[in-house]
JSON list of C-alpha atoms and ligand atoms in Angstrom, two decimals:
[
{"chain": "A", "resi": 12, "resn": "UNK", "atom": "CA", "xyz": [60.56, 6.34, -2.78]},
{"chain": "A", "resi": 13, "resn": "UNK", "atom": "CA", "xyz": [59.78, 10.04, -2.65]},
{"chain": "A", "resi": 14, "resn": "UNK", "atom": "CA", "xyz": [56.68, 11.02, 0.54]},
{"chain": "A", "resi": 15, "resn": "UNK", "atom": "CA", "xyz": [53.29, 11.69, -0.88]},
{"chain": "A", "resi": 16, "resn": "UNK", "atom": "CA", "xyz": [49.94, 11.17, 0.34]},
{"chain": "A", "resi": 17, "resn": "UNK", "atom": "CA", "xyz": [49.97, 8.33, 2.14]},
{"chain": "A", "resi": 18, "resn": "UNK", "atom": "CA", "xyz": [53.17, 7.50, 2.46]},
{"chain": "A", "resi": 19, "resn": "UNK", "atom": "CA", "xyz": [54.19, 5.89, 5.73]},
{"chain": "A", "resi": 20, "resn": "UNK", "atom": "CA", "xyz": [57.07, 8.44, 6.64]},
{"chain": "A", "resi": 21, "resn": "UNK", "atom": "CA", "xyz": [59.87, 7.79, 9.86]},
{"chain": "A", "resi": 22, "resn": "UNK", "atom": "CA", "xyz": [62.20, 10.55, 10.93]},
{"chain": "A", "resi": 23, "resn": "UNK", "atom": "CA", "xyz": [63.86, 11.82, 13.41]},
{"chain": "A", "resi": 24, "resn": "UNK", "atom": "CA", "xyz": [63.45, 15.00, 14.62]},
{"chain": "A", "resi": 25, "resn": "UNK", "atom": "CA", "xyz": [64.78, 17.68, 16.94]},
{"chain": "A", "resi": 26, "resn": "UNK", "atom": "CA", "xyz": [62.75, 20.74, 17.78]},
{"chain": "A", "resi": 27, "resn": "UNK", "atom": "CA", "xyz": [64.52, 24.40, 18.98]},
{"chain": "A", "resi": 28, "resn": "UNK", "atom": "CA", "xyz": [62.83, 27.85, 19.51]},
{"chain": "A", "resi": 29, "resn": "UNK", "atom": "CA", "xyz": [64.35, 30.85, 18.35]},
{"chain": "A", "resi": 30, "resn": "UNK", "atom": "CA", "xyz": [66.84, 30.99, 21.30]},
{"chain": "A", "resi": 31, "resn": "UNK", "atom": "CA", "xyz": [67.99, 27.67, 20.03]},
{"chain": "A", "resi": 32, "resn": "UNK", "atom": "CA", "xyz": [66.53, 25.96, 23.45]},
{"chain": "A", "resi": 33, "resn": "UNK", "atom": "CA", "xyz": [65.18, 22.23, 22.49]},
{"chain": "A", "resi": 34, "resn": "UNK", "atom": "CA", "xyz": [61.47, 22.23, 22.80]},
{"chain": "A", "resi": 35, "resn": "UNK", "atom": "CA", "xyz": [61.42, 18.27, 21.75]},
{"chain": "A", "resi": 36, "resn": "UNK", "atom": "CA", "xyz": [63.90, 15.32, 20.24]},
{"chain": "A", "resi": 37, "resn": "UNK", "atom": "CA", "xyz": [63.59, 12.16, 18.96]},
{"chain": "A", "resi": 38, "resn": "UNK", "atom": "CA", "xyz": [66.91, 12.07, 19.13]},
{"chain": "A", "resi": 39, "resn": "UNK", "atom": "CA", "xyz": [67.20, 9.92, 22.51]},
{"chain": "A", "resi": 40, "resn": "UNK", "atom": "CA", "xyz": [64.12, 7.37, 21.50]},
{"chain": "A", "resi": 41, "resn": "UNK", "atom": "CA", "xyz": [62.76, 5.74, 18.67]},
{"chain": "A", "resi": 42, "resn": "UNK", "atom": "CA", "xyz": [61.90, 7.64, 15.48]},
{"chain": "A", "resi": 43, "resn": "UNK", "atom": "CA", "xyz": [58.62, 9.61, 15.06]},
{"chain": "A", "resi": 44, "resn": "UNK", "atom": "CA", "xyz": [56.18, 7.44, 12.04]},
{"chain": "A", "resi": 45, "resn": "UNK", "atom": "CA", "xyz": [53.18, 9.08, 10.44]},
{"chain": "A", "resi": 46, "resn": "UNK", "atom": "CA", "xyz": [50.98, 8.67, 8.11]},
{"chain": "A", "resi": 47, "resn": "UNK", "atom": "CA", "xyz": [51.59, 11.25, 5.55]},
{"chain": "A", "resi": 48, "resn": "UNK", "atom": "CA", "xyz": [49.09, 14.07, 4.03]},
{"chain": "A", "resi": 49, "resn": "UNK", "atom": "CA", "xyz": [46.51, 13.65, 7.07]},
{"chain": "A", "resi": 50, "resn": "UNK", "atom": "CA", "xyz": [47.22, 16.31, 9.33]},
{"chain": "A", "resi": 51, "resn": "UNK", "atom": "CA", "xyz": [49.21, 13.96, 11.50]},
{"chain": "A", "resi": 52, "resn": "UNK", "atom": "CA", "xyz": [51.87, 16.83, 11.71]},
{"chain": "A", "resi": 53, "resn": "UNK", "atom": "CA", "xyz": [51.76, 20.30, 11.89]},
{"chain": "A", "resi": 54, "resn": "UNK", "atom": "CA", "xyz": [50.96, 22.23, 8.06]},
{"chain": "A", "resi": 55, "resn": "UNK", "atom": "CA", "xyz": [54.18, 23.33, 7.94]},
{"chain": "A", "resi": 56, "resn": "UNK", "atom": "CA", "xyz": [56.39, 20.41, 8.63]},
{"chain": "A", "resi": 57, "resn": "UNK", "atom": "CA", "xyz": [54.01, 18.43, 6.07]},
{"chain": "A", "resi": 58, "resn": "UNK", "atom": "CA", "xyz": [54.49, 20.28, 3.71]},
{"chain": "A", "resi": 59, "resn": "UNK", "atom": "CA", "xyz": [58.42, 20.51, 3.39]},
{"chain": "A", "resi": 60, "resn": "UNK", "atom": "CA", "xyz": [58.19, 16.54, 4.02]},
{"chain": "A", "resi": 61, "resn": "UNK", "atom": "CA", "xyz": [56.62, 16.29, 0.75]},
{"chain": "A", "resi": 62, "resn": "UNK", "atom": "CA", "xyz": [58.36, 14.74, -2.22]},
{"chain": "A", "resi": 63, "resn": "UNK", "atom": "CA", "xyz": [61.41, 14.16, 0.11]},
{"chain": "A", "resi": 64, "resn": "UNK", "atom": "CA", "xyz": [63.08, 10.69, 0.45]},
{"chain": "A", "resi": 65, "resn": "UNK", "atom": "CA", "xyz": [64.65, 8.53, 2.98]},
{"chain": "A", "resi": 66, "resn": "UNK", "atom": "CA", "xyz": [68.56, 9.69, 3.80]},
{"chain": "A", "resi": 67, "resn": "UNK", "atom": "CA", "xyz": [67.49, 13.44, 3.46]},
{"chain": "A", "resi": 68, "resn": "UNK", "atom": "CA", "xyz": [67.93, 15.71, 6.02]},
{"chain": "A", "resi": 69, "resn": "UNK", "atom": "CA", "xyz": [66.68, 19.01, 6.31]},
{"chain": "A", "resi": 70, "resn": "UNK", "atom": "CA", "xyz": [65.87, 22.41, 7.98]},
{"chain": "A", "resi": 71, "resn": "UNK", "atom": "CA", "xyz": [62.67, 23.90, 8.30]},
{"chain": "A", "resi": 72, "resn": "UNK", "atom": "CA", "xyz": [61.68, 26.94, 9.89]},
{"chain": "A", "resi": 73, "resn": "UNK", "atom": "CA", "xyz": [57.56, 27.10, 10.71]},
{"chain": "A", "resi": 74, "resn": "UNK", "atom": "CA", "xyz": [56.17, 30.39, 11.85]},
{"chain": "A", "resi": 75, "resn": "UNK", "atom": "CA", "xyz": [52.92, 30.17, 14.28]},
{"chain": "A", "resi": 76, "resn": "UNK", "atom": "CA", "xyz": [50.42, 30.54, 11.09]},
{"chain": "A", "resi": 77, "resn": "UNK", "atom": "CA", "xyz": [51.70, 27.25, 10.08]},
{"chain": "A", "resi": 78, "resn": "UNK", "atom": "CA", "xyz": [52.92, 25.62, 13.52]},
{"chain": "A", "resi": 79, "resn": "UNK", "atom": "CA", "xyz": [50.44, 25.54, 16.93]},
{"chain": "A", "resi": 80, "resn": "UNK", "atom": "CA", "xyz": [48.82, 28.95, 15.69]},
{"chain": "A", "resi": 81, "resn": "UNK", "atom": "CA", "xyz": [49.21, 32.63, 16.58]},
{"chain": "A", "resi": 82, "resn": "UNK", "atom": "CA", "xyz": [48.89, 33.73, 20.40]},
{"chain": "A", "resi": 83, "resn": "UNK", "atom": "CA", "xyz": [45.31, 34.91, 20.67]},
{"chain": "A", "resi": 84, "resn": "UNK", "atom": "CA", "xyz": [44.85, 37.44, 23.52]},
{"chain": "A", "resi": 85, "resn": "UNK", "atom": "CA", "xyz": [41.11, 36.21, 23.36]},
{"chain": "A", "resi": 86, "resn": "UNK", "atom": "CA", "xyz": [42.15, 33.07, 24.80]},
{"chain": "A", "resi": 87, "resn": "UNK", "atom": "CA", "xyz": [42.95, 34.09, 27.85]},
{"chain": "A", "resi": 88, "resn": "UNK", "atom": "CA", "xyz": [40.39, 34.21, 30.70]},
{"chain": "A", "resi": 89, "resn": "UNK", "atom": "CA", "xyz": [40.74, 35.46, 34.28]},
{"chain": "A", "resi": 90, "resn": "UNK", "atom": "CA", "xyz": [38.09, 33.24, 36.53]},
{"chain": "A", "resi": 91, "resn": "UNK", "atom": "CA", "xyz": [37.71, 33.37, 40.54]},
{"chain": "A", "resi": 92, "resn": "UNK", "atom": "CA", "xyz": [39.18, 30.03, 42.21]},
{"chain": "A", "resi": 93, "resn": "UNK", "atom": "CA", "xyz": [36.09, 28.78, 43.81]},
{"chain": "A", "resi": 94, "resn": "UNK", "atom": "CA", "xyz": [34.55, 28.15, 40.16]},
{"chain": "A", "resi": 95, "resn": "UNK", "atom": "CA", "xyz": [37.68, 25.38, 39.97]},
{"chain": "A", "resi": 96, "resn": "UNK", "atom": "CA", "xyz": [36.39, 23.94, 43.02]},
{"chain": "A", "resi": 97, "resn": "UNK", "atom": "CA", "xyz": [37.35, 19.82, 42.97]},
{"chain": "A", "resi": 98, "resn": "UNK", "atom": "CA", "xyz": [41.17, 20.82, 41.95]},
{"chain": "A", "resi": 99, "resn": "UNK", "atom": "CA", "xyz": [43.33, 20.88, 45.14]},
{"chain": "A", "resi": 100, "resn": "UNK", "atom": "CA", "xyz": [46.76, 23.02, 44.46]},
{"chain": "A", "resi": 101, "resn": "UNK", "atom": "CA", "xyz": [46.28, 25.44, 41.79]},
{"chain": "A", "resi": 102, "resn": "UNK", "atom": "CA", "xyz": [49.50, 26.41, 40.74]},
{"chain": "A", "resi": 103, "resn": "UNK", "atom": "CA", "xyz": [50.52, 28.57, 37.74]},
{"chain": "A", "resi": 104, "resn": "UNK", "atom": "CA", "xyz": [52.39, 26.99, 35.13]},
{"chain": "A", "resi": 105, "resn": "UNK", "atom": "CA", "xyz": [49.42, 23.68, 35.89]},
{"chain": "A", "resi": 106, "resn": "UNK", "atom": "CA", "xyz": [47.56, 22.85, 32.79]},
{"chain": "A", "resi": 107, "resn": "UNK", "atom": "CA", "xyz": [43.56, 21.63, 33.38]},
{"chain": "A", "resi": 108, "resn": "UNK", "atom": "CA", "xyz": [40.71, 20.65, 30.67]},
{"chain": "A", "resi": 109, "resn": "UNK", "atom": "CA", "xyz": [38.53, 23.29, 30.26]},
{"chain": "A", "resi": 110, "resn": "UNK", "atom": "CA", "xyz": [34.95, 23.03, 29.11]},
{"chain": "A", "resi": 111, "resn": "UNK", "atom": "CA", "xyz": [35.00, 25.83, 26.68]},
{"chain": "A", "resi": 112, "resn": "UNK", "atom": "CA", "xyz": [32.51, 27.23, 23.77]},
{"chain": "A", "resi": 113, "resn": "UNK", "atom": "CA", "xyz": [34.75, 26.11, 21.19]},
{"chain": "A", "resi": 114, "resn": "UNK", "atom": "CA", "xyz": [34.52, 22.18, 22.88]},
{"chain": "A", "resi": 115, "resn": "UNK", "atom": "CA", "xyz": [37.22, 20.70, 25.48]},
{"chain": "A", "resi": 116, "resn": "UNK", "atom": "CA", "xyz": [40.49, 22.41, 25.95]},
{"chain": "A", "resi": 117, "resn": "UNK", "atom": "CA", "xyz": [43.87, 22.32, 27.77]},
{"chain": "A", "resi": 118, "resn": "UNK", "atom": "CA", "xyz": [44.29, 25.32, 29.64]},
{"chain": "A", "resi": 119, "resn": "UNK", "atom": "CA", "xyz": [47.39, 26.39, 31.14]},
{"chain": "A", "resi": 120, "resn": "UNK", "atom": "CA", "xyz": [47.44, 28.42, 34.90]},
{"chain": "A", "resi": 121, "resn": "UNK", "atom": "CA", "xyz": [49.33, 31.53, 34.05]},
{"chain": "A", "resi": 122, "resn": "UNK", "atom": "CA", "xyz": [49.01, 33.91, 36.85]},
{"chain": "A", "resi": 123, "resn": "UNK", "atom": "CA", "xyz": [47.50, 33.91, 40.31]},
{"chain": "A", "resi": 124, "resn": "UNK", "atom": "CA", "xyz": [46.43, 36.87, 42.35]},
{"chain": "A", "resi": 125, "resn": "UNK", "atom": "CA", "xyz": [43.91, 36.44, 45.42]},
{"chain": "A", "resi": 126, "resn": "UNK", "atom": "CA", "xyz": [41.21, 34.77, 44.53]},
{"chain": "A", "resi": 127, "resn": "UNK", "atom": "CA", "xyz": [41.47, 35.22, 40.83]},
{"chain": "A", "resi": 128, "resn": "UNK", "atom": "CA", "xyz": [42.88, 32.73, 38.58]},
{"chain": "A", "resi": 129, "resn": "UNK", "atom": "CA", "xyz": [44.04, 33.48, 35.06]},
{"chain": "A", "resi": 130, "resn": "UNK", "atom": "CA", "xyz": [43.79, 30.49, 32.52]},
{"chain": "A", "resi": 131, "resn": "UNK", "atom": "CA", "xyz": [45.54, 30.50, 28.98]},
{"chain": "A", "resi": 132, "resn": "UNK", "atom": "CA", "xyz": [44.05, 28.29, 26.38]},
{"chain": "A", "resi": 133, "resn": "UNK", "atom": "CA", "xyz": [46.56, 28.83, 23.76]},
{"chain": "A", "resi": 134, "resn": "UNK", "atom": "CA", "xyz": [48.76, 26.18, 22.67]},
{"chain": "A", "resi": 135, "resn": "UNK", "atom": "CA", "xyz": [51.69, 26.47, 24.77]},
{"chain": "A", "resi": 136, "resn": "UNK", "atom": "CA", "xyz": [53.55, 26.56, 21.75]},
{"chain": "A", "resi": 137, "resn": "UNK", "atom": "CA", "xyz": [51.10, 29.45, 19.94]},
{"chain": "A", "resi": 138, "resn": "UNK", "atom": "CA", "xyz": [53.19, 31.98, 18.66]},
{"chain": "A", "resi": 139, "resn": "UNK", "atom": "CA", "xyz": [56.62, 30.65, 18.54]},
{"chain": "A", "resi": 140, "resn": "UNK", "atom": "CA", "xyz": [58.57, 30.00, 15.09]},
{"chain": "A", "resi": 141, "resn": "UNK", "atom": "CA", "xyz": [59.79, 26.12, 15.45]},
{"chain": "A", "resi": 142, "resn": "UNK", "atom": "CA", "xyz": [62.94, 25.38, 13.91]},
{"chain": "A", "resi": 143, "resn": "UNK", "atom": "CA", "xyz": [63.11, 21.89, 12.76]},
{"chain": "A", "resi": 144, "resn": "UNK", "atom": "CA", "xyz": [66.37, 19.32, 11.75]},
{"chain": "A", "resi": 145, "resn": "UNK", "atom": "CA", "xyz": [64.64, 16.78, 10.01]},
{"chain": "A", "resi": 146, "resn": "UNK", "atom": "CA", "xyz": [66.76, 13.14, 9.03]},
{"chain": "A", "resi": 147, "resn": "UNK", "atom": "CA", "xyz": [64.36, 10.55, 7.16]},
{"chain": "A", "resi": 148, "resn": "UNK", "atom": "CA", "xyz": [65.11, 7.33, 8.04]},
{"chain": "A", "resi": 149, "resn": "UNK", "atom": "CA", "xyz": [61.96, 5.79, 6.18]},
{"chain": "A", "resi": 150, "resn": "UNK", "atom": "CA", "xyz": [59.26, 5.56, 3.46]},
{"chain": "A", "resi": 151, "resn": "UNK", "atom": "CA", "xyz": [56.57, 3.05, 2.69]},
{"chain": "A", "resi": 152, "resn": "UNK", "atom": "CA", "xyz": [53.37, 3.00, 1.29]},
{"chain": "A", "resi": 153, "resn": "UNK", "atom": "CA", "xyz": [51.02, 2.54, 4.00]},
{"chain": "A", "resi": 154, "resn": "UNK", "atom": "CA", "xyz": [48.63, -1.09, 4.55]},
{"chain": "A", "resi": 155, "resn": "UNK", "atom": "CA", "xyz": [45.31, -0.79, 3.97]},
{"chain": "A", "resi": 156, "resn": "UNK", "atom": "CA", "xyz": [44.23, -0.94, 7.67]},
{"chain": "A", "resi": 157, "resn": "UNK", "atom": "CA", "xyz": [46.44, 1.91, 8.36]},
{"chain": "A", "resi": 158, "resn": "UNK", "atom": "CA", "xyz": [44.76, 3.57, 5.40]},
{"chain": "A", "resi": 159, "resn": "UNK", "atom": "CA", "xyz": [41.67, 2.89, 7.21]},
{"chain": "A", "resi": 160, "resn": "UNK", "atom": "CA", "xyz": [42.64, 4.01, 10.48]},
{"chain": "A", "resi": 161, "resn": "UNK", "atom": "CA", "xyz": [44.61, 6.84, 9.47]},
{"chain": "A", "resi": 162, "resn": "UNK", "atom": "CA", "xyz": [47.48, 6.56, 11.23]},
{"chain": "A", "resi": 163, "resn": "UNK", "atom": "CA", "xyz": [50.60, 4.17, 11.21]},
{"chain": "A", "resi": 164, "resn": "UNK", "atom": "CA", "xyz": [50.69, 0.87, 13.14]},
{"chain": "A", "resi": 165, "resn": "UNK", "atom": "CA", "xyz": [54.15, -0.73, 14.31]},
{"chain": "A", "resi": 166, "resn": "UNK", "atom": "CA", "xyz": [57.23, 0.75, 15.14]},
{"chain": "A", "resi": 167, "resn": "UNK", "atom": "CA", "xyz": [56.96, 3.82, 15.75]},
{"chain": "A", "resi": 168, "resn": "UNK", "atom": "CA", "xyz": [53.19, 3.84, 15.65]},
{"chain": "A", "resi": 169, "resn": "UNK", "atom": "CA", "xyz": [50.23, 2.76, 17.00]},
{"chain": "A", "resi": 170, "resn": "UNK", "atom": "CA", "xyz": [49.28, -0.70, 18.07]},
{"chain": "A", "resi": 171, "resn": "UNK", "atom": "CA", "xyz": [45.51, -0.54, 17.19]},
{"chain": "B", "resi": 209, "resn": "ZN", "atom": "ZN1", "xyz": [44.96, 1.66, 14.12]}
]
C-alpha cells in the first residue's frame, strides 16, 4: 500500500544536523505513527513520505523553508527581568511561554546581561537543514474516528 492522504503511516526515524550530531531518534523507542497529509509532520518530510511504501527507507534533506522555518532576527526581544517577575532562576538556555502578538509562544533565554534578559522565539530548530533516515515499517488506511480526530490512535499514537 503506497502513503497518500490519509494513510496511517509508522516509521522510524533518526534526525542529524549538518554536523551529523542527532537532534532526535526513534531508534531507541517505539516507532513514530501519523496520520498522513494533515500537517502532522513537517512540509518537507510529508512530502517525500508520499507515494512511498512500507520496507522503504530513505534520505531526506529539509532546508528551514520547509522544516521549523527560517531564523527571524525579528523574533528576538531583549526585556528587563523584573517584567518576568513570578519565574525564580532565569537562566539562558530556559525556555518560558510567552504571551506574544502573534498568540502563545515558547521562548527560549538566550543571553543575560544585568538586568536585561534576551528571549528568542524562534523554533529552536529555525534555520537548520534536518537530515532525515527514514525506514517505513507501516501503512494503513486510517478508521474513521481517527479520520475524525485527525490523528492516529494506538500504537504509536494517541489514546483519545
Ligand atoms: Zn483521538
Amino acid at each position: 500500500m503506497a502513503i497518500k492522504q490519509d494513510s496511517v503511516v509508522t516509521l522510524h526515524y533518526t534526525l542529524t544536523d549538518d554536523g551529523g550530531d542527532v537532534i532526535d531518534s526513534s531508534a531507541s523507542g517505539d516507532p513514530l505513527s501519523y496520520l498522513h497529509g494533515r500537517g502532522n509532520l513537517i512540509p518537507g518530510l510529508e512530502r517525500e513520505l508520499q507515494g512511498k511504501s512500507a520496507g522503504d527507507k530513505l534520505t531526506v534533506k529539509v532546508a528551514p523553508a520547509d522544516g521549523y522555518g527560517v531564523y527571524d532576527q525579528s523574533l528576538i526581544e531583549q526585556i528587563p527581568r523584573r517584567s518576568l517577575k513570578g519565574i525564580a532562576n532565569i537562566k539562558v538556555g530556559m525556555q518560558l511561554r510567552a504571551q506574544t502578538p502573534q498568540g502563545p509562544r515558547t521562548v527560549t533565554v538566550t543571553r543575560i546581561v544585568g538586568d536585561m534578559v534576551t528571549l528568542d522565539a524562534n523554533h529552536p530548530l529555525a534555520g537548520k537543514n534536518l537530515n532525515f533516515e527514514v525506514e517505513i515499517t507501516g501503512v494503513r488506511d486510517a478508521t474513521e474516528e481517527e479520520l475524525s480526530h485527525g490523528h492516529v490512535h494506538g500504537p504509536g499514537g494517541h489514546s483519545h
